Amino acid sequence: DVCSSDLAALAALALLLFVAAGCMDLYDDDEVATDYIVTFKANFEGSTYEDVIQGFYYNEEQALTANSFSREGFTFSGWSEKPTAVTATYPDKAEIKIEGDMTLYAVWSQIYVTVTYEDGADDEELPVPDPVTVKYGASVSIDFTDAPAREGYTFSGWYDPAGDKSYTASSDGSVVTVTLTADLTLRALWTENALEGSSISVEWDGYTEINIF
């Protein structure tokens, strides 16, 4: 009858409203009601970063959220679905479509730094120690054993022009080290040797000897 039909319609409407209200409650105020969720993880030991969450809609291409993680001694390479990946599958802010929830792990590339030696002689080319490349943050021994030799000068150490710092060999022979967080150029320091005295004889109105040092 008519009353039964009206009651059925009202019941269906009430059920629809109840379900809609329940769906709305599934999301916190800070979340977006989307079809899928992408979770970004910083993916390195000792990280204090919280995961970053991004909502995606079905069959819609969207740009991944820009990376906000950083790691000392490493550069960010991109994202991978594998936590142990060494090569990124997705670059930063890549535009993708997804068909389900996804977790993306940051991929990091180790930074390497180099110590380079220069002879510090403008008028000649002298042999210097070979460059040394190490991981960011590693300690390097400064090479005094293979220091260059220069006629008329005494090698007195190495100088860092960028940091305005000098390094001299230890008097007790211990190793001098430096921790590298950037490329380092060391230029040889030279002390000019004193000229040895010489004498000449000059004859002028008799015999006069003049010593010049």
Short mmCIF file of N, CA and C in Angstrom, two decimals, residues 6-112:
data_model
loop_
_atom_site.label_atom_id
_atom_site.label_comp_id
_atom_site.label_asym_id
_atom_site.label_seq_id
_atom_site.Cartn_x
_atom_site.Cartn_y
_atom_site.Cartn_z
N ASP A 6 5.88 4.59 1.37
CA ASP A 6 6.48 5.80 1.95
C ASP A 6 7.46 5.43 3.07
N LEU A 7 7.09 4.47 3.90
CA LEU A 7 7.97 4.06 4.98
C LEU A 7 9.27 3.45 4.45
N ALA A 8 9.12 2.67 3.38
CA ALA A 8 10.31 2.04 2.78
C ALA A 8 11.25 3.09 2.21
N ALA A 9 10.66 4.10 1.56
CA ALA A 9 11.47 5.18 0.98
C ALA A 9 12.18 5.96 2.06
N LEU A 10 11.45 6.26 3.15
CA LEU A 10 12.06 6.99 4.26
C LEU A 10 13.19 6.18 4.90
N ALA A 11 12.97 4.88 5.04
CA ALA A 11 14.00 4.02 5.64
C ALA A 11 15.25 3.97 4.77
N ALA A 12 15.03 3.92 3.43
CA ALA A 12 16.17 3.89 2.52
C ALA A 12 16.94 5.20 2.57
N LEU A 13 16.20 6.32 2.66
CA LEU A 13 16.83 7.64 2.75
C LEU A 13 17.63 7.77 4.04
N ALA A 14 17.05 7.28 5.15
CA ALA A 14 17.74 7.35 6.44
C ALA A 14 19.01 6.51 6.41
N LEU A 15 18.92 5.35 5.79
CA LEU A 15 20.11 4.48 5.69
C LEU A 15 21.20 5.16 4.86
N LEU A 16 20.78 5.81 3.78
CA LEU A 16 21.74 6.51 2.90
C LEU A 16 22.45 7.63 3.66
N LEU A 17 21.68 8.40 4.43
CA LEU A 17 22.25 9.49 5.21
C LEU A 17 23.19 8.96 6.28
N PHE A 18 22.83 7.83 6.88
CA PHE A 18 23.67 7.24 7.93
C PHE A 18 25.01 6.79 7.36
N VAL A 19 24.95 6.15 6.19
CA VAL A 19 26.19 5.67 5.55
C VAL A 19 27.07 6.83 5.15
N ALA A 20 26.45 7.90 4.62
CA ALA A 20 27.22 9.08 4.21
C ALA A 20 27.90 9.72 5.42
N ALA A 21 27.18 9.83 6.50
CA ALA A 21 27.75 10.42 7.71
C ALA A 21 28.90 9.57 8.23
N GLY A 22 28.75 8.25 8.15
CA GLY A 22 29.81 7.37 8.62
C GLY A 22 31.06 7.50 7.77
N CYS A 23 30.90 7.65 6.45
CA CYS A 23 32.06 7.80 5.57
C CYS A 23 32.81 9.08 5.86
N MET A 24 32.05 10.11 6.15
CA MET A 24 32.68 11.39 6.45
C MET A 24 33.51 11.30 7.72
N ASP A 25 33.10 10.47 8.66
CA ASP A 25 33.82 10.34 9.92
C ASP A 25 35.08 9.50 9.81
N LEU A 26 35.28 8.87 8.63
CA LEU A 26 36.45 8.02 8.47
C LEU A 26 37.74 8.82 8.42
N TYR A 27 37.65 10.13 8.14
CA TYR A 27 38.84 10.96 7.94
C TYR A 27 38.96 11.99 9.05
N ASP A 28 40.19 12.19 9.51
CA ASP A 28 40.45 13.25 10.47
C ASP A 28 40.37 14.59 9.78
N ASP A 29 40.40 15.65 10.56
CA ASP A 29 40.30 16.99 9.99
C ASP A 29 41.48 17.30 9.07
N ASP A 30 42.67 16.72 9.34
CA ASP A 30 43.86 17.00 8.56
C ASP A 30 43.99 16.12 7.34
N GLU A 31 43.10 15.15 7.14
CA GLU A 31 43.18 14.24 6.01
C GLU A 31 42.19 14.64 4.93
N VAL A 32 42.51 14.16 3.70
CA VAL A 32 41.63 14.44 2.57
C VAL A 32 40.87 13.17 2.23
N ALA A 33 39.54 13.30 2.01
CA ALA A 33 38.72 12.13 1.67
C ALA A 33 38.97 11.77 0.22
N THR A 34 39.98 10.92 -0.05
CA THR A 34 40.35 10.52 -1.40
C THR A 34 40.25 9.02 -1.52
N ASP A 35 40.47 8.53 -2.74
CA ASP A 35 40.33 7.10 -2.99
C ASP A 35 41.51 6.30 -2.43
N TYR A 36 42.74 6.86 -2.61
CA TYR A 36 43.94 6.13 -2.20
C TYR A 36 44.87 7.05 -1.41
N ILE A 37 45.77 6.41 -0.69
CA ILE A 37 46.74 7.16 0.11
C ILE A 37 48.16 6.75 -0.29
N VAL A 38 49.02 7.75 -0.51
CA VAL A 38 50.45 7.52 -0.71
C VAL A 38 51.18 7.95 0.57
N THR A 39 51.99 7.05 1.11
CA THR A 39 52.76 7.34 2.32
C THR A 39 54.23 7.47 1.95
N PHE A 40 54.84 8.58 2.32
CA PHE A 40 56.26 8.83 2.03
C PHE A 40 57.07 8.60 3.31
N LYS A 41 58.16 7.82 3.19
CA LYS A 41 59.02 7.51 4.33
C LYS A 41 60.44 8.02 4.07
N ALA A 42 61.06 8.60 5.11
CA ALA A 42 62.41 9.14 4.98
C ALA A 42 63.44 8.03 4.71
N ASN A 43 63.23 6.87 5.31
CA ASN A 43 63.98 5.67 4.94
C ASN A 43 65.49 5.73 5.23
N PHE A 44 65.86 6.14 6.43
CA PHE A 44 67.26 5.97 6.84
C PHE A 44 67.32 5.84 8.36
N GLU A 45 68.32 5.09 8.81
CA GLU A 45 68.48 4.81 10.23
C GLU A 45 68.75 6.10 11.01
N GLY A 46 68.05 6.27 12.10
CA GLY A 46 68.22 7.46 12.93
C GLY A 46 67.32 8.62 12.54
N SER A 47 66.50 8.43 11.52
CA SER A 47 65.61 9.51 11.09
C SER A 47 64.58 9.83 12.17
N THR A 48 64.29 11.11 12.35
CA THR A 48 63.25 11.54 13.29
C THR A 48 62.04 12.11 12.54
N TYR A 49 62.05 11.94 11.22
CA TYR A 49 60.94 12.46 10.42
C TYR A 49 59.70 11.59 10.58
N GLU A 50 58.55 12.23 10.60
CA GLU A 50 57.28 11.51 10.53
C GLU A 50 56.93 11.27 9.07
N ASP A 51 56.15 10.21 8.82
CA ASP A 51 55.72 9.93 7.45
C ASP A 51 54.88 11.09 6.92
N VAL A 52 54.97 11.30 5.62
CA VAL A 52 54.15 12.31 4.94
C VAL A 52 53.06 11.58 4.15
N ILE A 53 51.84 12.09 4.24
CA ILE A 53 50.69 11.44 3.61
C ILE A 53 50.14 12.33 2.49
N GLN A 54 49.78 11.69 1.37
CA GLN A 54 49.16 12.42 0.25
C GLN A 54 47.98 11.61 -0.28
N GLY A 55 46.87 12.28 -0.53
CA GLY A 55 45.69 11.63 -1.08
C GLY A 55 45.71 11.62 -2.61
N PHE A 56 45.21 10.52 -3.18
CA PHE A 56 45.09 10.39 -4.64
C PHE A 56 43.68 9.95 -5.00
N TYR A 57 43.22 10.40 -6.17
CA TYR A 57 41.92 9.98 -6.68
C TYR A 57 42.10 8.91 -7.75
N TYR A 58 41.12 8.04 -7.86
CA TYR A 58 41.17 6.96 -8.83
C TYR A 58 41.28 7.50 -10.25
N ASN A 59 42.23 6.94 -11.01
CA ASN A 59 42.41 7.21 -12.44
C ASN A 59 42.70 8.69 -12.74
N GLU A 60 43.24 9.40 -11.75
CA GLU A 60 43.64 10.79 -11.99
C GLU A 60 45.14 10.93 -11.79
N GLU A 61 45.81 11.54 -12.76
CA GLU A 61 47.25 11.77 -12.64
C GLU A 61 47.51 12.96 -11.74
N GLN A 62 48.39 12.77 -10.78
CA GLN A 62 48.74 13.82 -9.83
C GLN A 62 50.25 13.86 -9.63
N ALA A 63 50.74 15.03 -9.26
CA ALA A 63 52.16 15.17 -8.95
C ALA A 63 52.41 14.73 -7.51
N LEU A 64 53.44 13.95 -7.31
CA LEU A 64 53.82 13.57 -5.95
C LEU A 64 54.21 14.81 -5.14
N THR A 65 53.90 14.79 -3.88
CA THR A 65 54.29 15.88 -2.99
C THR A 65 55.81 16.06 -3.01
N ALA A 66 56.26 17.31 -3.08
CA ALA A 66 57.70 17.59 -3.11
C ALA A 66 58.38 17.04 -1.87
N ASN A 67 59.56 16.47 -2.05
CA ASN A 67 60.29 15.89 -0.93
C ASN A 67 60.61 16.95 0.13
N SER A 68 60.41 16.59 1.38
CA SER A 68 60.72 17.50 2.49
C SER A 68 61.76 16.89 3.43
N PHE A 69 62.29 15.71 3.07
CA PHE A 69 63.29 15.06 3.89
C PHE A 69 64.70 15.49 3.48
N SER A 70 65.63 15.45 4.42
CA SER A 70 67.04 15.67 4.11
C SER A 70 67.87 14.74 4.97
N ARG A 71 69.07 14.45 4.49
CA ARG A 71 69.96 13.51 5.19
C ARG A 71 71.40 13.99 5.03
N GLU A 72 72.08 14.20 6.15
CA GLU A 72 73.45 14.72 6.08
C GLU A 72 74.36 13.72 5.37
N GLY A 73 75.14 14.25 4.42
CA GLY A 73 76.09 13.41 3.70
C GLY A 73 75.49 12.69 2.50
N PHE A 74 74.23 12.95 2.20
CA PHE A 74 73.56 12.28 1.10
C PHE A 74 72.72 13.29 0.31
N THR A 75 72.49 12.97 -0.96
CA THR A 75 71.55 13.74 -1.77
C THR A 75 70.32 12.87 -2.04
N PHE A 76 69.17 13.52 -2.15
CA PHE A 76 67.92 12.82 -2.41
C PHE A 76 67.84 12.50 -3.90
N SER A 77 67.63 11.20 -4.23
CA SER A 77 67.59 10.77 -5.63
C SER A 77 66.18 10.60 -6.16
N GLY A 78 65.22 10.36 -5.29
CA GLY A 78 63.84 10.12 -5.73
C GLY A 78 63.17 9.11 -4.81
N TRP A 79 62.16 8.41 -5.37
CA TRP A 79 61.34 7.49 -4.57
C TRP A 79 61.34 6.10 -5.16
N SER A 80 61.17 5.12 -4.30
CA SER A 80 61.02 3.73 -4.73
C SER A 80 60.00 3.04 -3.83
N GLU A 81 59.36 2.00 -4.37
CA GLU A 81 58.45 1.21 -3.56
C GLU A 81 59.20 0.17 -2.73
N LYS A 82 60.53 0.08 -2.94
CA LYS A 82 61.36 -0.86 -2.19
C LYS A 82 62.27 -0.09 -1.23
N PRO A 83 62.28 -0.42 0.04
CA PRO A 83 63.10 0.31 1.02
C PRO A 83 64.60 0.14 0.81
N THR A 84 65.01 -0.92 0.10
CA THR A 84 66.43 -1.17 -0.10
C THR A 84 66.93 -0.72 -1.47
N ALA A 85 66.10 -0.05 -2.22
CA ALA A 85 66.47 0.35 -3.59
C ALA A 85 67.64 1.34 -3.57
N VAL A 86 68.51 1.22 -4.56
CA VAL A 86 69.61 2.17 -4.72
C VAL A 86 69.37 3.10 -5.91
N THR A 87 68.37 2.77 -6.71
CA THR A 87 67.99 3.59 -7.85
C THR A 87 66.53 3.98 -7.71
N ALA A 88 66.22 5.24 -7.92
CA ALA A 88 64.85 5.73 -7.75
C ALA A 88 63.97 5.33 -8.94
N THR A 89 62.73 4.99 -8.63
CA THR A 89 61.74 4.70 -9.67
C THR A 89 61.01 5.98 -10.08
N TYR A 90 60.75 6.84 -9.11
CA TYR A 90 60.02 8.07 -9.37
C TYR A 90 60.87 9.27 -8.95
N PRO A 91 61.10 10.24 -9.83
CA PRO A 91 61.81 11.46 -9.41
C PRO A 91 60.94 12.32 -8.52
N ASP A 92 61.53 13.30 -7.89
CA ASP A 92 60.78 14.21 -7.03
C ASP A 92 59.68 14.90 -7.84
N LYS A 93 58.48 14.94 -7.27
CA LYS A 93 57.31 15.60 -7.87
C LYS A 93 56.87 14.96 -9.18
N ALA A 94 57.17 13.68 -9.35
CA ALA A 94 56.74 12.98 -10.57
C ALA A 94 55.21 12.91 -10.62
N GLU A 95 54.65 12.96 -11.82
CA GLU A 95 53.21 12.85 -12.01
C GLU A 95 52.86 11.40 -12.32
N ILE A 96 52.00 10.81 -11.48
CA ILE A 96 51.68 9.39 -11.61
C ILE A 96 50.19 9.16 -11.39
N LYS A 97 49.73 7.97 -11.80
CA LYS A 97 48.42 7.46 -11.46
C LYS A 97 48.62 6.21 -10.60
N ILE A 98 47.75 6.00 -9.63
CA ILE A 98 47.86 4.80 -8.81
C ILE A 98 46.52 4.09 -8.76
N GLU A 99 46.57 2.79 -8.44
CA GLU A 99 45.36 1.98 -8.40
C GLU A 99 45.15 1.35 -7.04
N GLY A 100 45.78 1.94 -6.05
CA GLY A 100 45.65 1.44 -4.68
C GLY A 100 46.59 2.21 -3.78
N ASP A 101 46.50 1.98 -2.50
CA ASP A 101 47.41 2.64 -1.56
C ASP A 101 48.86 2.27 -1.88
N MET A 102 49.77 3.21 -1.64
CA MET A 102 51.18 3.02 -2.00
C MET A 102 52.07 3.60 -0.93
N THR A 103 53.19 2.91 -0.67
CA THR A 103 54.23 3.43 0.23
C THR A 103 55.47 3.69 -0.60
N LEU A 104 56.01 4.89 -0.50
CA LEU A 104 57.21 5.27 -1.23
C LEU A 104 58.34 5.55 -0.25
N TYR A 105 59.51 5.00 -0.55
CA TYR A 105 60.69 5.15 0.30
C TYR A 105 61.71 6.06 -0.38
N ALA A 106 62.25 6.99 0.38
CA ALA A 106 63.27 7.89 -0.18
C ALA A 106 64.51 7.09 -0.55
N VAL A 107 65.10 7.44 -1.69
CA VAL A 107 66.35 6.83 -2.14
C VAL A 107 67.45 7.87 -2.01
N TRP A 108 68.55 7.50 -1.36
CA TRP A 108 69.63 8.45 -1.06
C TRP A 108 70.92 8.05 -1.77
N SER A 109 71.66 9.07 -2.21
CA SER A 109 72.96 8.84 -2.85
C SER A 109 74.07 9.44 -1.99
N GLN A 110 75.08 8.63 -1.72
CA GLN A 110 76.20 9.06 -0.88
C GLN A 110 76.96 10.22 -1.53
N ILE A 111 77.32 11.23 -0.73
CA ILE A 111 78.16 12.33 -1.21
C ILE A 111 79.62 11.97 -0.96
N TYR A 112 80.46 12.20 -1.97
CA TYR A 112 81.90 11.99 -1.83
C TYR A 112 82.62 13.33 -1.95
#
